[in-house]
C-alpha positions as a printed Julia matrix, in Angstrom:
370×3 Matrix{Float64}:
  15.66   60.32   -0.7
  14.62   56.9    -2.13
  12.13   54.89   -0.07
  13.82   51.51    0.16
  10.77   50.04    1.87
   8.7    50.6    -1.25
   7.8    47.37   -3.04
   9.75   46.78   -6.25
   7.29   46.93   -9.14
   9.13   43.99  -10.77
   8.06   41.73   -7.9
   4.6    40.27   -8.44
   2.49   39.44   -5.44
   1.17   35.88   -5.4
  -2.44   35.55   -4.31
  -3.27   33.22   -1.38
  -5.34   31.06   -3.75
  -2.43   30.61   -6.14
  -0.1    29.82   -3.24
  -2.51   27.1    -2.15
  -2.87   25.71   -5.66
   0.87   25.29   -6.17
   1.34   23.33   -2.95
   2.23   19.73   -3.9
   0.17   18.32   -1.03
  -3.08   20.0    -2.13
  -4.4    17.03   -4.09
  -3.45   14.6    -1.34
  -5.12   16.7     1.35
  -8.34   17.09   -0.64
  -8.36   13.4    -1.56
  -7.74   12.28    2.03
 -10.59   14.41    3.38
 -12.95   13.19    0.65
 -12.1     9.53    1.23
 -12.53    9.71    5.0
 -15.84   11.56    4.68
 -17.07    9.01    2.14
 -16.32    5.99    4.31
 -17.51    7.68    7.51
 -20.86    7.98    5.76
 -21.03    4.51    4.19
 -18.8     2.22    6.26
 -18.73    3.59    9.81
 -21.17    0.93   11.06
 -19.07   -1.95    9.7
 -16.18   -1.58   12.16
 -13.85    0.23    9.78
 -13.11    2.87   12.41
 -13.01    0.48   15.36
  -9.56   -0.37   16.73
  -9.09   -3.49   14.58
 -10.39   -1.74   11.47
  -8.05    1.21   11.98
  -5.13   -1.2    12.35
  -6.09   -2.97    9.11
  -6.13    0.1     6.89
  -3.13    1.6     8.71
  -1.06   -1.49    7.88
  -2.06   -1.37    4.21
  -1.36    2.37    4.05
   2.03    1.84    5.69
   2.98   -0.68    3.0
   2.21    1.84    0.26
   3.88    4.61    2.26
   7.25    2.88    2.65
   7.77    2.39   -1.08
   6.13    5.72   -1.95
   8.79    7.66   -0.01
  11.59    6.18   -2.1
   9.62    6.55   -5.33
   8.8    10.17   -4.49
  12.4    11.28   -3.96
  13.49    9.45   -7.1
  10.72   11.0    -9.2
  11.53   14.47   -7.92
  15.12   13.76   -9.02
  13.69   13.11  -12.5
  13.83    9.29  -12.65
  11.56    6.24  -12.32
  12.15    2.78  -10.85
   9.88    0.09  -12.26
  11.83   -2.69  -10.53
  10.5    -1.87   -7.04
   7.88   -4.63   -7.03
  10.33   -7.25   -8.21
  12.88   -5.97   -5.68
  10.34   -6.65   -2.92
   9.88  -10.23   -4.05
  13.62  -10.73   -4.56
  14.58   -9.28   -1.16
  12.01  -11.42    0.64
  13.28  -14.53   -1.11
  16.88  -13.71   -0.2
  15.88  -13.49    3.47
  14.28  -16.95    3.19
  17.19  -18.51    1.3
  19.94  -17.14    3.55
  18.07  -17.5     6.82
  16.1   -20.73    6.33
  17.78  -22.76    3.59
  21.4   -21.85    4.38
  20.79  -21.42    8.11
  22.55  -18.08    8.52
  21.87  -15.99   11.65
  18.91  -13.73   10.89
  20.83  -10.53   11.61
  23.46  -11.5     9.04
  20.72  -12.53    6.62
  18.98   -9.17    6.89
  22.16   -7.11    6.57
  23.35   -9.16    3.57
  19.98   -8.79    1.88
  20.06   -5.02    2.33
  23.62   -4.87    0.96
  22.72   -6.9    -2.15
  19.51   -4.99   -2.9
  21.07   -1.56   -2.38
  23.97   -2.6    -4.64
  21.41   -3.51   -7.32
  19.82   -0.09   -6.83
  23.21    1.53   -7.28
  23.74   -0.52  -10.44
  20.4     0.7   -11.78
  21.42    4.29  -11.16
  24.93    3.83  -12.55
  23.61    2.38  -15.82
  21.12    5.24  -16.16
  23.64    8.04  -15.63
  26.49    6.43  -17.6
  24.52    5.33  -20.65
  21.95    8.11  -20.77
  19.21    5.52  -21.25
  15.78    6.37  -19.83
  15.38    4.97  -16.32
  12.04    3.57  -17.48
  13.86    1.16  -19.82
  16.71    0.25  -17.47
  14.48   -0.51  -14.49
  11.96   -2.31  -16.69
  14.79   -4.67  -17.61
  15.62   -5.19  -13.93
  11.94   -5.81  -13.23
  12.18   -8.96  -15.35
  15.69   -9.89  -14.21
  14.84   -9.75  -10.5
  11.49  -11.49  -10.92
  13.19  -14.24  -12.9
  15.81  -14.8   -10.18
  13.09  -14.71   -7.52
  11.38  -17.66   -9.22
  14.52  -19.5   -10.38
  16.49  -19.54   -7.1
  13.91  -21.24   -4.83
  12.86  -23.66   -7.58
  16.47  -24.69   -8.08
  17.26  -25.04   -4.37
  13.95  -26.19   -2.84
  11.83  -27.21   -5.86
   9.15  -24.7    -4.81
   8.42  -20.98   -5.03
   7.33  -20.44   -1.41
   9.75  -20.89    1.49
   8.45  -20.83    5.07
  10.04  -21.12    8.49
  11.24  -17.51    8.69
   9.68  -16.87   12.09
  11.38  -19.92   13.58
  14.69  -18.86   12.06
  14.27  -15.35   13.51
  13.45  -16.59   17.02
  15.7   -14.88   19.58
  17.51  -12.76   16.98
  18.43   -9.21   18.02
  17.74   -7.54   14.65
  14.56   -9.31   13.51
  12.21   -7.51   15.97
  13.11   -4.19   14.34
  11.19   -5.43   11.3
   8.72   -7.92   12.74
   7.99   -6.8    16.28
   5.54   -4.4    17.9
   5.93   -1.43   20.22
   3.68    0.06   22.89
   2.17   -3.17   24.24
   1.81   -1.86   27.83
   0.04    1.27   26.57
  -2.44   -0.75   24.53
  -3.08   -3.12   27.43
  -3.88   -0.1    29.61
  -6.18    1.35   26.93
  -7.96   -2.0    26.81
  -8.29   -2.13   30.59
  -9.97    1.29   30.73
 -12.25    0.5    27.8
 -10.81    2.79   25.16
 -10.15   -0.11   22.75
 -11.87   -3.49   22.52
 -10.6    -6.57   24.34
 -11.17  -10.27   23.79
 -14.01  -11.5    25.99
 -13.34  -15.23   25.9
 -10.74  -17.82   25.08
  -7.07  -17.9    25.93
  -6.71  -14.19   25.13
  -9.6   -13.04   27.32
  -8.92   -9.55   28.68
  -6.17   -8.82   26.15
  -6.66   -5.88   23.77
  -7.68   -6.63   20.18
  -4.82   -4.37   19.09
  -1.84   -5.13   21.32
   0.78   -2.83   19.82
   1.94   -0.81   16.84
   3.54   -3.09   14.2
   7.05   -2.13   13.1
   5.78   -1.79    9.54
   3.85    1.31   10.63
   6.82    2.59   12.65
   9.08    2.23    9.61
   6.55    4.06    7.41
   6.33    7.02    9.8
  10.11    7.14   10.27
  10.8     7.1     6.53
   8.21    9.83    5.86
   9.79   12.05    8.52
  13.29   11.34    7.23
  12.31   11.94    3.61
  10.48   15.19    4.42
  13.4    16.59    6.42
  15.92   15.51    3.77
  13.91   17.12    0.99
  12.94   20.39    2.68
  15.62   21.12    5.28
  18.93   20.09    3.71
  21.2    21.14    0.87
  20.93   17.62   -0.53
  17.18   18.15   -0.79
  17.81   21.22   -2.94
  20.09   19.09   -5.09
  17.28   16.55   -5.58
  14.92   19.28   -6.8
  17.61   20.78   -9.03
  18.55   17.41  -10.54
  14.98   16.73  -11.57
  14.09   20.28  -12.59
  16.97   21.04  -14.96
  19.88   18.6   -14.75
  22.17   20.56  -17.08
  21.67   23.84  -15.22
  22.2    21.99  -11.94
  25.52   20.59  -13.19
  26.63   24.05  -14.25
  25.82   25.24  -10.73
  28.03   22.58   -9.16
  25.35   20.06   -8.2
  26.64   16.45   -8.41
  23.63   15.32  -10.43
  24.89   11.82  -11.2
  25.66   11.11   -7.55
  22.27   12.42   -6.47
  20.42   10.21   -8.93
  22.41    7.09   -8.02
  21.82    7.67   -4.31
  18.09    8.03   -4.95
  18.05    4.66   -6.74
  19.88    3.19   -3.72
  17.33    4.72   -1.34
  14.45    3.36   -3.4
  15.99   -0.12   -3.14
  16.43    0.39    0.61
  12.73    1.23    1.01
  11.72   -1.82   -1.03
  13.93   -4.04    1.15
  12.43   -2.61    4.33
   8.98   -3.44    2.97
  10.05   -6.96    2.0
  11.73   -7.71    5.34
   8.73   -6.51    7.34
   6.45   -8.55    5.08
   8.3   -11.85    5.43
   8.57  -11.37    9.19
   4.81  -10.83    9.35
   3.83  -13.79    7.16
   6.7   -16.07    8.18
   7.34  -17.01    4.55
   8.62  -15.65    1.24
   6.84  -16.13   -2.08
   8.0   -15.57   -5.64
   4.85  -13.6    -6.43
   5.28  -10.99   -3.7
   5.43   -7.35   -4.74
   3.52   -7.68   -8.02
   2.41   -4.25   -9.34
   3.78   -2.46   -6.27
   5.97   -0.25   -8.45
   2.91    1.18  -10.19
   1.02    1.63   -6.92
   3.99    3.54   -5.51
   4.14    5.82   -8.54
   0.39    6.44   -8.4
   0.63    7.36   -4.7
   3.39    9.83   -5.51
   1.42   11.36   -8.38
  -1.66   11.7    -6.19
   0.61   13.42   -3.67
   1.41   16.14   -6.19
   4.71   15.11   -7.81
   5.12   16.0   -11.45
   6.02   13.17  -13.82
   8.6    15.5   -15.37
  10.57   15.78  -12.1
  11.71   18.73  -10.02
   8.48   19.1    -8.05
   6.78   17.06   -5.35
   6.36   16.38   -1.65
   7.05   13.41    0.6
   4.1    14.39    2.78
   1.92   14.44   -0.33
   3.13   10.96   -1.28
   2.33    9.77    2.25
  -1.19   11.13    1.91
  -1.52    9.36   -1.44
  -0.51    6.12    0.24
  -3.02    6.75    3.04
  -5.76    7.23    0.46
  -4.84    3.88   -1.09
  -4.95    2.03    2.21
  -8.22    3.56    3.33
  -9.95    2.92    0.0
  -8.69   -0.67   -0.33
  -9.97   -1.61    3.12
 -12.97    0.73    2.96
 -14.37   -1.07   -0.08
 -14.21   -4.32    1.89
 -15.92   -2.83    4.94
 -18.57   -1.19    2.74
 -19.31   -4.53    1.09
 -18.18   -3.38   -2.36
 -16.54   -5.81   -4.8
 -12.79   -5.62   -4.1
 -11.86   -5.76   -7.79
 -13.22   -2.22   -8.12
 -10.1    -1.06   -6.27
  -8.19   -1.35   -9.56
 -10.86    0.75  -11.25
 -10.33    3.36   -8.55
  -6.57    3.33   -9.16
  -7.05    4.06  -12.84
  -9.57    6.83  -12.25
  -7.57    8.57   -9.54
  -4.34    8.31  -11.58
  -6.01   10.03  -14.53
  -7.49   12.72  -12.28
  -4.14   13.3   -10.55
  -2.24   13.65  -13.84
  -4.81   16.15  -15.13
  -4.55   18.14  -11.89
  -0.75   18.04  -11.98
  -0.75   19.26  -15.59
  -2.88   22.22  -14.54
  -0.55   22.95  -11.61
   2.5    22.81  -13.9
   0.89   25.38  -16.17
   0.28   27.67  -13.19
   3.91   27.32  -12.11
   5.45   27.83  -15.53
   2.9    30.34  -16.84
   2.01   28.09  -19.8
  -1.4    28.17  -21.39
C-alpha cells in the first residue's frame, strides 16, 4: 500500500532563511529598524521623538506613502508613471482655479478635479496598452504636458503662478474637511490634560495640546495602504496585477484582462496623486505651479526600497509604506540631528543603488539565476 503522506521527492523544501529573503518587505523592515536606531542614538535629545517631532516626520512620511501606494501597484503590474509629480501640481492648481478663481463650491471643485485627473490617468494607460509604447516614454511626455498646463493656466488667468484663498473658499464645505481636517481632537486634549503629550504654557492657546489631532493626510495614507494591501493580497484582482507584471502574455492566455488591469492601475495612481494634491492645498491654503517636483522619483524609490522589482510582477504595498516611512524619518531626522538638509538627496541616491542591488539578488534567488 502506497504511503500518501510521504513527501513527494519532486517537492523541494524551502529553508526558513530563504523564505525570509524572498519576502518583499525584508529590505523595508531592515531599513526602518536601522533608521530608527540611528536617530534614536543621534537625534533623540533634539525633540524628534517628542509629540511635535513625531507629527512632523509622520506628515512627511504620509506624503510619500500616499503616492507610493499607487506607484507600487502600477510597478507590480509592470508599468511606470513619471507624471505623478506633475499631476500633483496640476491637480492642486485645478482646485485653486475652480474653487477660487471661478468660485465653484469646493465639493464640486474637488470632485471635478478628481474626475479630470483620473481621466488623464486612464488616457496614459490607454495610450500605453494600445500603442505598445513603454510607459516610461508616455508618462514622461505627460510629465511635461501637465507641468506646462500647470504654469500656463494660472499665468493666463491670474498673471501669477501661485493662487491663494483656498481655505476661505473651503470654509463651511462638507467635503473639504475630508482632505484638510483633523480627527481625534478630544482624545489629544485628554492626553494633554494628563501630561502624556506637551501643551502650550502661555498665550491664547495655553493649556491646548501641541498636537491637537491626526491630520487627514495621515488618515488617507493609512487608509490607502490598508486598501492597497488587501487588494493585492486578498483579491482575485490582486492576482491579476501580479500576473500582468510577471508575464503579460501568459496572463492573457490564462484569461486575465491585462489591458484593463494596467489602465485601472494608471487611474489609481492618478487618484493617489490627486489625494496628495488636495490635502496639500487644503493644508497650505494655496496652489503653486512648482508643487510636486521630483515626487514621481521619490515614489518609485520608496517602492524599490520596499522590495518591488523594476521588472514587475513582485512587490508589496506594506514594503512601499515602509520605504515611505524611511524617507520621512530620514528627511526630518537630518534636520533634528543638525545635518545639512541637502544630504537628503545624497541619501536617496545611495539607498536607491543599495535597494536595486538587493532586489537583483532577490530576483536571482527567486528565479534560480546565477
